[in-house]
Amino acid sequence: MTFPVVGMVGGGQLARMTHEAGIPLGIRFRLLSDTPQDSAAQVVADVTVGDYRDLDTLRAFAAGCDVITFDHEHVPTEHLRALEADGIAVRPGPDALVHAQDKAVMRTRLAEIGAPCPRNRVVTDPADVQRFAEEGDGFPVVLKTSRGGYDGKGVWIVRSAAEAEEPFRAGVPVLAEEKVDFVRELAANVVRSPHGQAVSYPVVESIQVDGVCDTVIAPAPGLPDELSARAQRLALTIAREVGVVGHLAVELFEVRGADGSSEILVNELAMRPHNSGHWTMDGAVTSQFANHLRAVLDLPLGDPRPRAPWTVMANVLGGDYPDMYRAYLHCMARDPGLKIHMYGKDVKPGRKVGHVNTYGDDLADVRERARHAAGYLRGTIDE
Ligand SMILES: Nc1ncnc2c1ncn2[C@@H]1O[C@H](COP(=O)(O)OP(=O)(O)OP(=O)(O)O)[C@@H](O)[C@H]1O
Ligand SMILES: [Mg+2]
């Protein structure tokens, strides 16, 4: 067999969908998963159950793989350096990935690159948060643990120094940022291969509810061409400067300047397939998952262009209604164009358990179809 073995660390839905994208290419896929029940572990044949924080486990797993890539950002950077020193192809490599692992490192590097960011600095304690507020426009201030956050966990909006105790409890550095009064959130998604080829997807609008991504609209409605091009150039520049291999999501804030013109600020970076790119599974010629695999294997990248004028992705969150399969009957009968992607996860309130994609010519219609299906699957819409 000459087909390569891709080793994926982490058994979540991103691994599951990356595996799915590799099947038509005959790519062999190995998984390092926390448990046999994880989303990807349910569907991948070659699974190692083990702890990604343990170097020996990582070494044994990587020994059978041509390249290692990730479903999450939490593998200790020093372990990745050790694997590289062993001669393992780690993609993205630790020198790039650290910018998605550590928000303080990311902010320092983005400033060097000249990427526009919210005012920010590392703060040492609540009194220092007070000083940070006074250096700018006062409270509220956004505090983020530099490592370990996801889905808004690890992000606090505080209105006083007294409210700023909790973020320091984790014992990791805390980053303070001005609270950006954004018009909306955008994401610029690019994929870069080791020899430097890169592709850029249309810039999307990403709508969060309670700190969790709810809806993504591709392309971002009403985004001026100039700003879209600037966001894509910025993402490509970051990918090159940081040395990203694979998919890079640049989460952005769109802000209104004093003269009424739109500007962008970088919120954060993710170096793996990303929720803001799930629309590409049905809405782009090549999905983010297929392009991530091509990139980590240093294959030529696929066409990132959209297949329809509009694609909308809506996340399906766990609700009170555990039997989502029953809801298929109604959703599929109502909308034959609906694309459902479920992750095999137990339904727990607020947990991402799947997403739906819809696409077409009329944005209002495409959006309504996605909203309806996600709500019906969750059980918040019953007609
Ligand atoms: N400086 C800021 N000003 C205003 N809102 C912010 C700021 N930073 C973060 N937010 C809000 O909090 C959300 C989560 O922040 P961030 O993306 O840094 O956290 P995360 O938990 O690491 O990410 P994710 O939800 O992407 O896993 C953002 O999408 C945005 O809605
Ligand atoms: Mg984020």
XYZ file of C-alpha atoms and ligand atoms in Angstrom:
415
model
C 0.000 0.000 0.000
C 1.408 3.378 -0.948
C -1.446 5.405 0.449
C -0.279 7.516 3.388
C -1.436 7.196 6.972
C -2.698 10.423 8.532
C -2.671 10.379 12.326
C -5.294 12.585 13.915
C -4.902 13.538 17.558
C -8.317 14.092 19.121
C -11.571 12.248 18.493
C -14.107 15.061 18.169
C -16.372 15.938 15.264
C -13.576 17.720 13.377
C -11.654 14.437 13.278
C -14.807 12.591 12.232
C -15.417 14.952 9.305
C -11.732 15.005 8.283
C -11.807 11.202 8.178
C -14.942 11.364 6.027
C -13.151 13.673 3.573
C -10.230 11.261 3.261
C -12.327 8.209 2.372
C -12.797 9.002 -1.347
C -9.043 9.617 -1.639
C -8.205 6.279 -0.032
C -6.203 7.993 2.680
C -5.604 5.788 5.695
C -6.583 7.369 8.951
C -5.441 6.623 12.496
C -7.019 8.222 15.499
C -5.772 8.978 18.996
C -8.931 9.380 21.012
C -9.650 9.956 24.696
C -12.383 7.303 24.736
C -13.869 4.718 22.311
C -17.137 6.691 22.407
C -15.737 9.963 21.035
C -17.381 11.243 17.863
C -14.609 10.122 15.479
C -13.720 6.948 17.397
C -17.197 5.616 16.545
C -16.433 5.632 12.811
C -12.652 5.262 12.376
C -11.393 1.675 12.106
C -7.885 2.286 13.455
C -8.280 3.859 16.898
C -5.787 4.155 19.743
C -7.435 5.108 23.002
C -4.978 7.160 25.017
C -4.024 10.434 26.598
C -2.630 13.090 24.247
C -0.889 14.722 27.243
C 1.367 11.691 27.621
C 4.490 11.822 25.437
C 5.018 8.058 25.324
C 1.442 7.576 24.121
C 1.973 10.212 21.430
C 5.263 8.651 20.347
C 3.771 5.156 20.021
C 0.817 6.549 18.082
C 2.950 8.678 15.746
C 5.330 5.813 14.928
C 2.794 4.286 12.543
C 1.829 7.538 10.806
C 3.221 9.504 7.855
C 1.961 12.774 9.298
C 0.293 13.936 12.513
C -2.454 16.541 12.609
C -5.022 17.718 15.149
C -8.673 17.966 16.024
C -7.916 20.404 18.885
C -5.162 22.697 20.090
C -4.453 21.153 23.480
C -1.435 18.876 22.873
C 1.426 20.328 24.959
C 3.758 22.331 22.718
C 6.862 20.640 24.207
C 5.499 17.191 23.246
C 5.074 18.362 19.668
C 8.656 19.611 19.660
C 9.787 16.192 20.932
C 7.880 14.448 18.112
C 9.463 16.762 15.542
C 12.885 15.995 17.008
C 12.047 12.284 16.505
C 11.571 13.056 12.793
C 7.761 12.932 12.793
C 5.966 15.289 10.382
C 3.771 17.388 12.709
C 1.358 19.598 10.756
C 0.810 22.309 11.740
C 4.158 22.250 13.536
C 4.613 23.468 17.110
C 6.146 26.804 16.091
C 2.952 27.624 14.204
C 0.456 25.885 16.469
C 1.611 27.701 19.595
C -0.113 30.811 18.176
C -3.440 29.023 18.329
C -2.662 27.394 21.687
C -1.668 30.505 23.552
C -3.636 33.728 23.085
C -0.839 35.826 24.646
C 1.760 34.441 22.211
C -0.735 35.006 19.394
C -1.260 38.684 20.293
C 2.493 39.355 20.449
C 3.066 37.782 17.041
C 0.063 39.482 15.436
C 1.414 42.840 16.616
C 4.781 42.036 14.975
C 3.013 41.122 11.727
C 1.071 44.391 11.881
C -2.333 42.662 12.087
C -4.963 44.978 13.594
C -6.000 43.744 17.067
C -8.066 45.007 20.005
C -5.987 46.829 22.639
C -4.589 44.068 24.834
C -1.906 42.989 27.260
C -1.185 40.239 29.767
C -2.446 41.168 33.263
C -1.135 39.785 36.544
C -4.028 40.207 39.019
C -7.312 42.108 39.510
C -5.456 45.305 40.458
C -3.611 45.076 37.149
C -6.964 44.628 35.369
C -7.982 47.937 37.002
C -4.832 49.582 35.581
C -5.505 48.070 32.154
C -9.011 49.555 32.215
C -7.664 52.982 33.223
C -5.062 52.892 30.425
C -7.972 52.784 27.971
C -11.683 53.552 28.046
C -12.346 51.834 31.400
C -14.615 48.841 31.979
C -15.974 46.512 30.694
C -12.799 44.572 29.965
C -12.577 41.127 28.354
C -10.348 38.629 30.189
C -9.178 35.389 28.605
C -7.082 32.566 29.970
C -4.183 32.384 27.538
C -4.500 28.593 27.179
C -7.198 25.954 27.389
C -10.350 27.879 26.377
C -12.960 26.822 23.827
C -16.552 27.742 22.959
C -16.327 30.847 25.125
C -15.142 28.875 28.174
C -12.121 30.802 29.374
C -13.585 34.196 28.363
C -15.035 36.673 30.905
C -16.452 40.146 30.467
C -15.807 42.010 33.718
C -17.191 45.357 34.843
C -14.877 45.935 37.792
C -11.650 44.687 39.366
C -13.811 42.914 41.968
C -15.343 40.766 39.202
C -11.891 39.854 37.890
C -10.876 37.187 40.426
C -12.066 34.042 38.649
C -9.915 34.065 35.477
C -6.757 34.009 37.624
C -7.792 30.827 39.456
C -6.667 28.508 36.623
C -3.068 29.561 37.281
C -2.301 30.325 33.616
C -1.464 33.796 32.269
C -4.501 36.003 31.690
C -4.870 38.273 28.696
C -6.919 41.469 28.978
C -8.551 42.995 25.903
C -10.680 46.047 25.336
C -14.313 45.033 24.801
C -14.767 45.596 21.098
C -18.044 47.189 20.071
C -18.248 45.137 16.891
C -20.863 45.320 14.154
C -20.572 41.565 13.636
C -18.083 38.705 13.677
C -16.424 37.432 10.516
C -14.026 34.614 9.756
C -11.393 34.422 7.032
C -10.484 30.807 6.321
C -7.387 29.811 4.389
C -5.469 26.585 3.835
C -1.710 26.461 3.322
C 0.534 23.569 2.323
C 4.165 22.962 3.358
C 5.570 24.156 0.043
C 3.605 27.379 0.371
C 0.553 26.945 -1.843
C -2.480 28.576 -0.259
C -6.175 28.949 -0.989
C -8.690 31.318 0.538
C -12.402 30.719 1.121
C -14.943 33.533 0.930
C -15.085 35.554 4.160
C -18.077 34.463 6.236
C -20.262 36.040 8.897
C -20.348 34.070 12.137
C -23.164 34.639 14.612
C -22.521 33.517 18.210
C -25.210 32.901 20.816
C -24.066 32.670 24.468
C -20.436 32.447 23.324
C -21.123 29.500 20.983
C -21.214 29.658 17.190
C -24.847 29.435 16.074
C -25.028 30.391 12.397
C -22.497 30.995 9.618
C -23.405 32.794 6.395
C -21.186 32.394 3.331
C -20.273 34.851 1.989
C -20.743 37.538 4.675
C -23.756 39.560 3.438
C -23.017 43.106 2.354
C -19.291 42.880 3.036
C -17.568 45.422 0.778
C -15.263 43.726 -1.767
C -12.344 45.792 -0.569
C -12.770 44.682 3.049
C -13.276 41.065 2.013
C -10.066 41.159 -0.014
C -8.235 42.784 2.895
C -9.440 40.104 5.318
C -8.360 37.330 2.959
C -4.955 38.933 2.387
C -4.537 39.299 6.154
C -5.338 35.613 6.724
C -2.921 34.556 3.975
C -0.215 36.798 5.444
C -0.719 35.360 8.924
C -0.616 31.806 7.518
C 2.664 32.530 5.737
C 4.334 34.505 8.528
C 3.421 31.990 11.220
C 4.190 29.005 8.969
C 0.762 27.383 9.190
C 0.244 24.052 7.454
C -3.386 23.041 7.034
C -6.517 25.020 7.711
C -6.291 28.392 9.442
C -9.378 30.214 10.685
C -8.869 33.882 11.476
C -11.785 35.011 13.649
C -12.424 38.704 13.039
C -14.474 41.558 14.426
C -15.970 44.006 11.937
C -15.970 47.469 13.507
C -17.248 50.820 12.296
C -14.528 53.488 12.130
C -15.120 57.124 13.223
C -15.804 58.068 9.582
C -18.392 55.282 9.216
C -16.129 52.998 7.191
C -15.677 49.339 8.158
C -12.487 47.998 9.673
C -11.437 44.548 10.852
C -9.694 43.420 14.045
C -8.350 39.925 14.686
C -10.060 38.052 17.533
C -8.175 34.769 17.450
C -6.620 32.043 15.324
C -7.533 28.363 15.003
C -5.207 25.955 13.163
C -7.486 23.076 12.264
C -10.803 22.777 10.490
C -13.142 25.257 12.155
C -16.863 25.678 12.780
C -16.875 28.750 10.517
C -15.831 26.437 7.658
C -18.466 23.693 8.054
C -20.524 25.314 5.276
C -17.799 24.248 2.799
C -18.854 20.578 3.098
C -21.841 21.305 0.881
C -21.235 24.881 -0.235
C -17.704 24.878 -1.698
C -16.050 22.901 -4.490
C -13.516 21.549 -1.964
C -14.387 21.361 1.734
C -12.139 22.655 4.491
C -11.666 19.053 5.630
C -10.535 17.828 2.205
C -8.195 20.789 1.857
C -6.808 20.318 5.359
C -5.921 16.725 4.444
C -4.411 17.766 1.115
C -2.336 20.406 2.902
C -0.943 18.143 5.616
C -0.025 15.615 2.880
C 1.496 18.396 0.715
C -0.862 17.608 -2.145
C -2.074 20.355 -4.501
C -4.999 22.166 -2.878
C -8.574 22.019 -4.143
C -10.755 24.817 -5.464
C -12.197 26.798 -2.518
C -14.872 28.612 -4.515
C -18.542 28.449 -3.515
C -21.016 26.268 -5.397
C -24.003 28.535 -4.785
C -24.530 32.267 -4.230
C -25.374 31.619 -0.561
C -24.685 28.833 1.895
C -25.872 28.911 5.499
C -24.650 26.611 8.273
C -26.630 26.307 11.496
C -25.284 24.377 14.448
C -27.537 21.797 16.057
C -27.154 22.113 19.805
C -28.415 19.576 22.268
C -31.802 20.512 23.683
C -34.344 18.800 25.873
C -35.359 16.493 23.058
C -32.982 13.503 22.878
C -34.432 11.694 19.842
C -33.086 13.685 16.931
C -33.496 10.827 14.478
C -37.277 11.087 14.756
C -36.991 14.704 13.635
C -35.354 13.612 10.350
C -38.728 12.574 8.945
C -40.151 16.050 9.173
C -36.955 17.910 8.234
C -36.235 15.793 5.171
C -39.823 15.830 3.947
C -40.049 19.583 4.352
C -36.715 20.372 2.658
C -35.181 17.856 0.220
C -32.218 20.216 -0.287
C -31.265 20.129 3.394
C -27.859 18.664 4.320
C -27.649 17.165 7.797
C -24.344 16.340 9.519
C -24.645 14.649 12.903
C -21.654 13.810 15.060
C -22.853 10.746 16.997
C -22.609 12.620 20.277
C -24.955 12.210 23.214
C -27.478 15.013 23.382
C -26.649 17.337 26.285
C -28.109 20.825 26.597
C -26.003 23.383 24.738
C -23.542 20.816 23.324
C -22.729 20.945 19.608
C -24.117 17.632 18.318
C -24.383 18.383 14.601
C -24.970 21.026 11.979
C -27.092 21.573 8.902
C -26.187 23.273 5.637
C -28.528 24.856 3.129
C -27.638 26.655 -0.074
C -29.347 28.513 -2.896
C -29.938 31.834 -4.631
C -32.100 33.615 -2.089
C -30.406 34.427 1.210
C -33.583 34.919 3.253
C -34.906 31.539 2.097
C -31.587 29.714 2.615
C -31.258 31.195 6.089
C -34.804 30.352 7.086
C -34.395 26.734 5.968
C -31.239 26.326 8.062
C -32.805 28.028 11.085
C -35.874 25.848 10.855
C -33.999 22.558 10.527
C -31.549 23.287 13.363
C -34.410 24.414 15.604
C -36.571 21.439 14.723
C -33.759 18.957 15.376
C -33.073 20.633 18.691
C -36.735 20.643 19.601
C -37.226 24.405 19.896
C -39.447 24.531 16.775
C -42.298 22.061 16.454
C -44.031 22.865 13.192
N -12.185 41.654 22.889
C -13.440 41.260 22.725
N -14.445 42.173 22.626
C -15.737 41.776 22.494
N -16.124 40.497 22.425
C -15.186 39.538 22.509
C -13.800 39.867 22.647
N -13.114 38.716 22.692
C -14.000 37.709 22.571
N -15.259 38.189 22.460
C -16.484 37.376 22.287
O -16.299 36.124 22.920
C -16.310 35.057 21.946
C -15.322 33.978 22.336
O -14.006 34.530 22.404
P -12.765 33.708 21.817
O -13.021 33.425 20.402
O -11.509 34.431 22.135
O -12.868 32.442 22.774
P -12.683 30.890 22.610
O -13.521 30.277 23.661
O -11.238 30.599 22.582
O -13.179 30.623 21.203
P -14.186 29.694 20.461
O -15.562 30.052 20.946
O -13.925 30.139 19.078
O -13.777 28.288 20.749
C -15.996 35.755 20.627
O -16.476 35.020 19.536
C -16.725 37.083 20.822
O -18.125 36.940 20.615
Mg -13.314 32.076 19.095
